[in-house]
C-alpha positions as a printed Julia matrix, in Angstrom:
448×3 Matrix{Float64}:
  -1.06  -17.8    20.11
   0.81  -15.3    17.94
   0.13  -14.56   14.28
   2.19  -16.75   11.96
   0.3   -16.45    8.66
  -0.39  -12.71    8.61
   2.35  -10.15    8.16
   2.05   -6.36    8.14
  -0.23   -6.47    5.1
  -2.14   -9.74    4.95
  -0.74  -13.13    3.97
   2.02  -12.99    1.38
   4.63  -15.24   -0.23
   5.68  -17.09   -3.36
   2.77  -18.68   -5.21
   2.51  -22.45   -4.73
   4.89  -22.3    -1.76
   3.5   -22.3     1.8
   1.64  -20.27    2.88
   0.57  -19.09   -0.59
  -0.95  -22.34   -1.82
  -4.43  -23.05   -3.14
  -5.01  -25.39   -0.2
  -4.21  -22.7     2.35
  -6.27  -20.12    0.43
  -9.28  -22.45    0.59
  -8.82  -22.81    4.36
  -8.4   -19.05    4.75
 -11.57  -18.47    2.78
 -13.52  -20.9     4.94
 -12.08  -19.44    8.14
 -12.84  -15.86    7.09
 -16.32  -16.91    6.01
 -17.01  -18.52    9.37
 -15.55  -15.54   11.26
 -17.81  -13.06    9.45
 -20.87  -15.32    9.46
 -21.09  -16.22   13.1
 -24.74  -15.33   13.54
 -25.83  -17.69   10.71
 -28.75  -15.4     9.85
 -29.55  -13.35    6.77
 -27.58  -13.02    3.54
 -23.82  -12.65    3.82
 -21.54  -11.48    1.06
 -17.87  -10.89    0.32
 -16.28   -8.93   -2.53
 -13.04  -10.2    -4.06
 -10.68   -8.17   -6.22
  -7.29   -9.05   -7.63
  -4.36   -7.64   -9.54
  -3.0    -9.08  -12.8
  -0.77  -11.91  -11.57
  -1.28  -15.28  -13.22
  -1.7   -16.94   -9.83
  -4.63  -14.63   -9.1
  -6.94  -17.02  -10.95
  -5.9   -19.88   -8.67
  -6.36  -17.95   -5.45
  -9.62  -16.39   -6.58
 -11.06  -19.85   -7.21
  -9.72  -21.35   -3.98
 -10.98  -18.48   -1.83
 -14.37  -18.64   -3.51
 -14.63  -22.36   -2.73
 -13.76  -21.81    0.92
 -16.11  -18.87    1.36
 -19.11  -20.44   -0.35
 -18.62  -23.6     1.71
 -19.54  -21.57    4.78
 -22.55  -19.95    3.13
 -20.96  -16.67    1.99
 -22.09  -15.22   -1.33
 -19.07  -14.11   -3.35
 -19.0   -11.06   -5.63
 -16.03  -11.23   -8.01
 -14.71   -7.85   -9.16
 -11.83   -9.02  -11.34
  -8.74   -6.76  -11.64
  -9.26   -3.6    -9.58
  -7.01   -1.48   -7.35
  -6.79   -2.38   -3.68
  -8.59    0.83   -2.59
 -11.48   -0.14   -4.86
 -12.01   -3.25   -2.73
 -12.13   -1.17    0.45
 -14.6     1.23   -1.16
 -16.84   -1.45   -2.71
 -16.91   -3.57    0.44
 -18.63   -0.73    2.23
 -20.62    0.5    -0.78
 -22.06   -2.98   -1.53
 -22.83   -3.65    2.16
 -20.55   -6.68    2.18
 -19.42   -8.39    5.38
 -15.89   -8.81    4.07
 -13.58   -7.65    1.29
 -10.57   -9.52   -0.05
  -7.8    -8.28   -2.34
  -5.53  -10.82   -4.0
  -2.23   -9.05   -4.55
   1.39   -8.91   -3.48
   1.48   -5.17   -4.12
   4.94   -4.11   -5.32
   6.43   -7.64   -5.19
   7.42   -9.53   -8.36
   4.93  -11.62  -10.31
   5.93  -14.92   -8.69
   4.6   -13.68   -5.36
   1.02  -13.14   -4.31
  -0.91  -12.17   -1.23
  -4.34  -12.02    0.38
  -5.53   -8.87    2.15
  -8.74   -8.67    4.18
 -11.08   -5.72    4.72
 -13.88   -5.54    7.27
 -17.45   -4.37    6.53
 -16.37   -0.77    7.2
 -13.87   -0.98    4.33
 -10.83   -0.82    6.61
  -8.19   -3.53    6.94
  -8.65   -6.01    9.77
  -7.11   -5.56   13.18
  -4.36   -7.82   14.51
  -6.94   -9.39   16.82
  -9.29  -10.29   13.97
  -6.45  -11.77   11.93
  -5.39  -13.85   14.92
  -8.9   -15.27   15.3
  -8.97  -16.17   11.59
  -5.62  -17.92   11.97
  -7.0   -19.91   14.89
  -9.94  -21.0    12.71
  -7.53  -22.06    9.95
  -5.67  -24.17   12.51
  -8.73  -25.72   14.14
 -10.88  -26.1    11.03
 -14.39  -24.78   10.54
 -17.86  -26.24   10.45
 -19.21  -26.16    6.9
 -22.74  -25.09    6.1
 -25.49  -27.46    5.03
 -25.76  -28.24    1.32
 -28.87  -26.11    0.89
 -27.06  -23.05    2.31
 -23.88  -23.12    0.18
 -23.15  -19.65   -1.15
 -23.23  -18.4    -4.74
 -20.53  -16.67   -6.79
 -21.41  -13.77   -9.07
 -19.27  -11.69  -11.44
 -19.62   -7.92  -10.92
 -18.89   -6.36  -14.31
 -19.05   -2.69  -13.34
 -16.86   -2.64  -10.22
 -14.1    -0.83  -12.07
 -16.48    1.84  -13.32
 -17.88    2.43   -9.83
 -14.36    3.07   -8.59
 -13.59    5.35  -11.55
 -16.48    7.58  -10.52
 -15.38    7.49   -6.89
 -11.85    8.56   -7.84
 -13.12   11.39  -10.05
 -15.28   12.71   -7.2
 -12.09   13.33   -5.18
 -10.97   15.9    -7.76
 -12.32   19.45   -7.31
 -15.46   19.86   -9.42
 -14.45   23.32  -10.61
 -11.1    22.14  -12.01
 -10.03   20.25  -15.11
  -6.82   18.61  -16.29
  -7.17   20.14  -19.74
  -3.8    21.32  -21.03
  -1.81   18.89  -18.89
   0.11   16.01  -20.43
   0.35   13.22  -17.85
   2.43   10.05  -18.0
   0.79    7.35  -15.9
   2.7     4.14  -15.17
   0.32    1.42  -14.02
   3.03   -1.21  -13.39
   1.15   -3.69  -15.62
  -1.04   -4.08  -12.58
  -4.53   -3.61  -11.22
  -5.0     0.0   -12.4
  -3.93   -0.6   -16.0
  -7.36    0.47  -17.24
  -8.69    2.49  -14.33
  -5.99    5.15  -14.0
  -5.77    6.15  -17.7
  -9.58    6.29  -17.86
  -9.85    8.62  -14.84
  -7.15   10.98  -16.09
  -8.59   11.11  -19.62
 -12.12   11.72  -18.37
 -10.84   14.64  -16.29
  -9.36   16.2   -19.42
  -5.68   15.24  -19.39
  -3.64   14.17  -22.38
  -2.59   10.74  -21.17
   0.62    8.88  -21.99
   0.06    5.35  -20.61
   2.97    3.15  -19.48
   2.77   -0.36  -18.02
  -0.73   -1.07  -19.33
  -0.14   -4.43  -21.08
  -0.31   -7.04  -18.33
   0.33  -10.66  -19.29
   0.28  -12.29  -15.87
   4.06  -12.24  -15.54
   5.17   -8.62  -16.01
   3.57   -6.85  -13.05
   6.09   -4.44  -11.45
   8.71   -5.61  -13.97
  10.94   -2.6   -14.7
   7.95   -0.29  -14.25
   5.75    1.22  -11.58
   6.51    3.02   -8.33
   9.47    0.8    -7.46
  11.13    1.3   -10.86
  10.42    4.86  -11.94
  13.09    5.07  -14.63
  10.75    3.84  -17.38
   8.16    6.51  -16.6
  10.84    9.17  -16.12
  12.15    8.48  -19.6
   8.6     8.75  -20.95
   8.04   12.07  -19.18
  11.16   13.58  -20.76
  10.72   12.06  -24.23
   7.04   13.08  -24.48
   7.55   16.51  -22.92
   4.98   15.67  -20.26
   4.09   17.99  -17.4
   4.07   15.3   -14.72
   4.3    11.54  -14.15
   2.25    9.32  -11.85
   3.8     5.95  -10.98
   1.59    3.37   -9.29
   2.51   -0.05   -7.96
   0.94   -3.41   -8.8
  -2.24   -2.92   -6.78
  -2.26    0.9    -7.07
  -2.28    1.65   -3.35
   0.99    3.59   -3.52
   2.36    6.31   -5.79
   5.49    8.2    -6.75
   5.27   11.54   -8.56
   7.67   12.65  -11.31
   8.14   16.3   -12.18
   8.55   17.57  -15.75
  12.29   16.74  -15.59
  11.69   13.16  -14.5
  12.79   13.82  -10.89
  11.04   11.81   -8.18
   8.88   13.0    -5.3
   8.4    10.19   -2.77
   5.63    9.75   -0.25
   7.2    12.15    2.25
   7.3    14.99   -0.27
   3.73   14.28   -1.41
   2.49   14.27    2.19
   4.34   17.51    2.93
   2.63   19.24   -0.01
  -0.84   17.95    0.88
  -0.47   18.67    4.59
   0.6    22.27    4.01
  -2.12   22.94    1.43
  -4.81   21.23    3.48
  -3.76   23.17    6.58
  -3.97   26.46    4.69
  -7.46   25.52    3.51
  -8.57   24.46    6.99
  -8.93   20.84    5.86
  -6.15   19.15    7.87
  -7.9    17.54   10.82
  -6.18   18.15   14.15
  -3.24   19.94   12.53
  -1.37   16.65   12.27
   0.02   14.22    9.71
   0.45   10.54   10.54
   3.53    8.81    9.1
   5.82    5.94   10.02
   9.2     5.76   11.68
  10.7     5.52    8.18
   9.66    9.04    7.15
  12.51   11.51    6.79
  13.46   13.85    9.61
  13.19   16.68    7.07
   9.44   16.08    6.87
   9.11   16.44   10.63
  11.07   19.7    10.59
   8.98   21.02    7.68
   5.74   20.39    9.57
   7.04   21.88   12.81
   7.97   25.03   10.92
   4.3    25.41    9.99
   2.9    24.68   13.41
   1.87   21.16   12.43
   2.63   17.83   14.11
   4.02   14.55   12.81
   2.56   11.49   14.52
   4.82    8.47   13.92
   3.7     4.82   13.83
   5.16    1.4    13.1
   5.78    0.6     9.44
   2.68   -0.49    7.52
  -0.18    1.53    6.12
  -2.57   -0.46    8.32
  -0.9     0.98   11.43
  -1.02    4.46    9.91
  -4.77    4.1     9.38
  -5.32    2.78   12.9
  -3.55    5.82   14.38
  -5.47    8.17   12.08
  -8.79    6.71   13.16
  -7.94    6.75   16.87
  -6.76   10.37   16.71
  -9.38   11.68   14.33
  -6.79   12.71   11.7
  -7.48   12.58    7.97
  -4.06   12.52    6.29
  -1.23   10.04    6.67
   1.01    7.66    4.81
   4.43    6.23    4.2
   7.61    7.33    2.5
   7.12    4.38    0.13
   4.11    6.13   -1.4
   1.1     4.87    0.56
  -0.93    8.07    0.97
  -4.04    7.63    3.11
  -6.78   10.26    2.88
  -9.74    9.09    4.92
 -11.91   11.82    3.4
 -11.75    9.75    0.21
 -10.55    6.2     0.93
 -10.11    3.62    3.67
  -6.57    2.65    2.67
  -3.66    3.98    0.63
  -4.83    5.13   -2.79
  -2.14    5.96   -5.34
  -4.5     7.3    -7.98
  -6.43    9.63   -5.68
  -3.16   10.86   -4.17
  -1.94   11.56   -7.7
  -5.14   13.47   -8.4
  -4.55   15.61   -5.31
  -1.11   16.52   -6.64
  -2.62   17.35  -10.04
  -5.26   19.48   -8.33
  -2.46   21.46   -6.65
  -0.89   22.01  -10.08
  -4.21   23.12  -11.59
  -5.08   25.44   -8.69
  -1.66   27.07   -8.36
  -0.61   27.13  -12.0
   2.84   26.01  -10.85
   4.86   23.26  -12.57
   5.32   19.92  -10.87
   8.95   20.75  -10.05
   7.81   23.69   -7.89
   5.46   21.48   -5.88
   7.37   18.19   -5.7
  10.07   19.31   -3.26
   8.64   20.98   -0.19
  11.65   20.32    2.08
  15.3    19.37    2.01
  15.74   15.79    3.1
  18.17   14.77    5.81
  20.59   12.3     4.18
  19.06    8.87    4.61
  20.4     5.46    3.67
  18.41    2.23    3.55
  19.87   -1.2     2.85
  18.21   -4.6     2.95
  19.8    -7.86    4.07
  18.11  -11.07    2.99
  18.16  -13.96    5.45
  17.06  -17.59    5.61
  13.66  -18.18    7.17
  15.17  -20.1    10.07
  17.83  -17.48   10.85
  17.49  -14.87   13.62
  20.37  -12.5    12.85
  19.14   -9.62   15.02
  19.47  -11.78   18.13
  23.18  -12.46   17.58
  25.36  -10.92   20.29
  27.77   -9.5    17.73
  24.96   -7.75   15.87
  23.56   -6.26   19.07
  27.02   -4.94   20.03
  27.4    -3.21   16.65
  23.9    -1.72   16.88
  24.59   -0.3    20.36
  27.82    1.27   19.14
  26.07    2.74   16.1
  23.3     4.25   18.22
  25.88    5.81   20.52
  27.7     7.35   17.55
  24.46    8.91   16.29
  23.35   10.54   19.55
  22.52   14.15   18.71
  23.56   13.61   15.09
  20.9    11.35   13.57
  18.98    8.16   14.11
  19.13    4.43   13.36
  16.18    2.17   12.6
  16.47   -1.59   12.12
  13.48   -3.81   11.51
  12.35   -7.04    9.92
  10.18   -6.67    6.84
   6.64   -7.84    7.36
   6.29   -9.02    3.76
   9.7   -10.48    2.79
  12.61  -12.27    4.57
  14.6    -9.04    4.83
  16.25   -7.05    7.59
  15.94   -3.36    6.76
  18.73   -1.11    8.04
  17.97    2.61    7.81
  19.93    5.53    9.19
  19.76    9.32    8.93
  22.59   11.76    9.63
  23.67   15.18    8.41
  27.23   13.85    8.04
  27.28   11.6     4.93
  30.56    9.94    5.93
  29.17    9.0     9.33
  25.99    7.78    7.67
  27.84    5.53    5.25
  30.07    4.11    7.97
  27.22    3.38   10.39
  25.04    1.63    7.8
  28.01   -0.33    6.44
  28.99   -1.61    9.88
  25.46   -2.66   10.82
  24.78   -4.29    7.45
  28.09   -6.16    7.63
  27.27   -7.53   11.07
  23.75   -8.58   10.04
  25.05  -10.23    6.85
  27.61  -12.2     8.84
  24.97  -13.39   11.29
  22.55  -14.21    8.48
  25.12  -16.42    6.78
């Protein structure tokens, strides 16, 4: 049996459309409860966090019903960043952590992410077993053993303290004006609180969630709003988070963007100089720019590439004993501080570099020159299989041949949306444009 519910980052889709229905969430809750409560002995607990989507209430309730029906005690955190769930799962000695969020997706979508008792996301094998339990159904507990649900009022504050501990104790953000865009999402209170408590003058953006405006013209996938705020307020730097605050983009004092590759380059070089970069390696995905790889090689460091998805980055980091990794999209994973991507803590590491060096954000936000890269997405119907079309495969083979020694081509299906992602890199911009255009055209024709 192959996984059909889980994608690269949990279960995700449009709310009230399969698989993101209350009925399926109840079954998932029961299946996860049974999976993590196999021994039937002792007290078992699960922590549940969510972002600010309206549908979060529905899924929170449905998951709670399913989990308690198998005897799990549920601890409800309310709106907190995804990394807070990973942290609190381990801190509160829970058997399981769940985050209800569709990350950077629009408000109509939602998702369910699972964390194991160690605070790390579940393996493919564990997700497959949970799917099998959803399919087969689970045995419910006896009435006397039904679990309880409890609201945890200070979960946000526990995470605030955890985030602050990642910032050097001998430094302060006093004198820095920081724009922080919380995407009207899970960190809308947490991030401004952390920055203010560390001494920054904070200009908050995207901190008025209403259930419908998460990621709407704000956050890490729409940095223009924060960039305008940086310039208009004369801020020193901008931090743009996404809906569940597990990814980040940095803006310099001119409103120019530093993506995940540039942030990782800065941290890797500084950590290596300080003797903190475990194994002399950075873990990133196949999407990271070739310029990052060249930058690291020039400093005697290695780039370990993985499949797309921060979960696969973390798995490689753990197997290799490395402590820094991430994605171009802004997931920055620092296992010294967190079990998953943490946009706020990554932002604090950038601010620490500013405070230590006395340099402006613009001097730190561009460590290397990027190789020209182009990414285009092609949406397809769920039943379509455009990459299997003979015409598409012929065009891809021709494109790969044209790029030999000149660049690279990467084509993949999104794990969270019905999209084919076509990415190419080449020093020659004309060749790059032609190659991507030909492949996208062929995929669009096959996708109808």
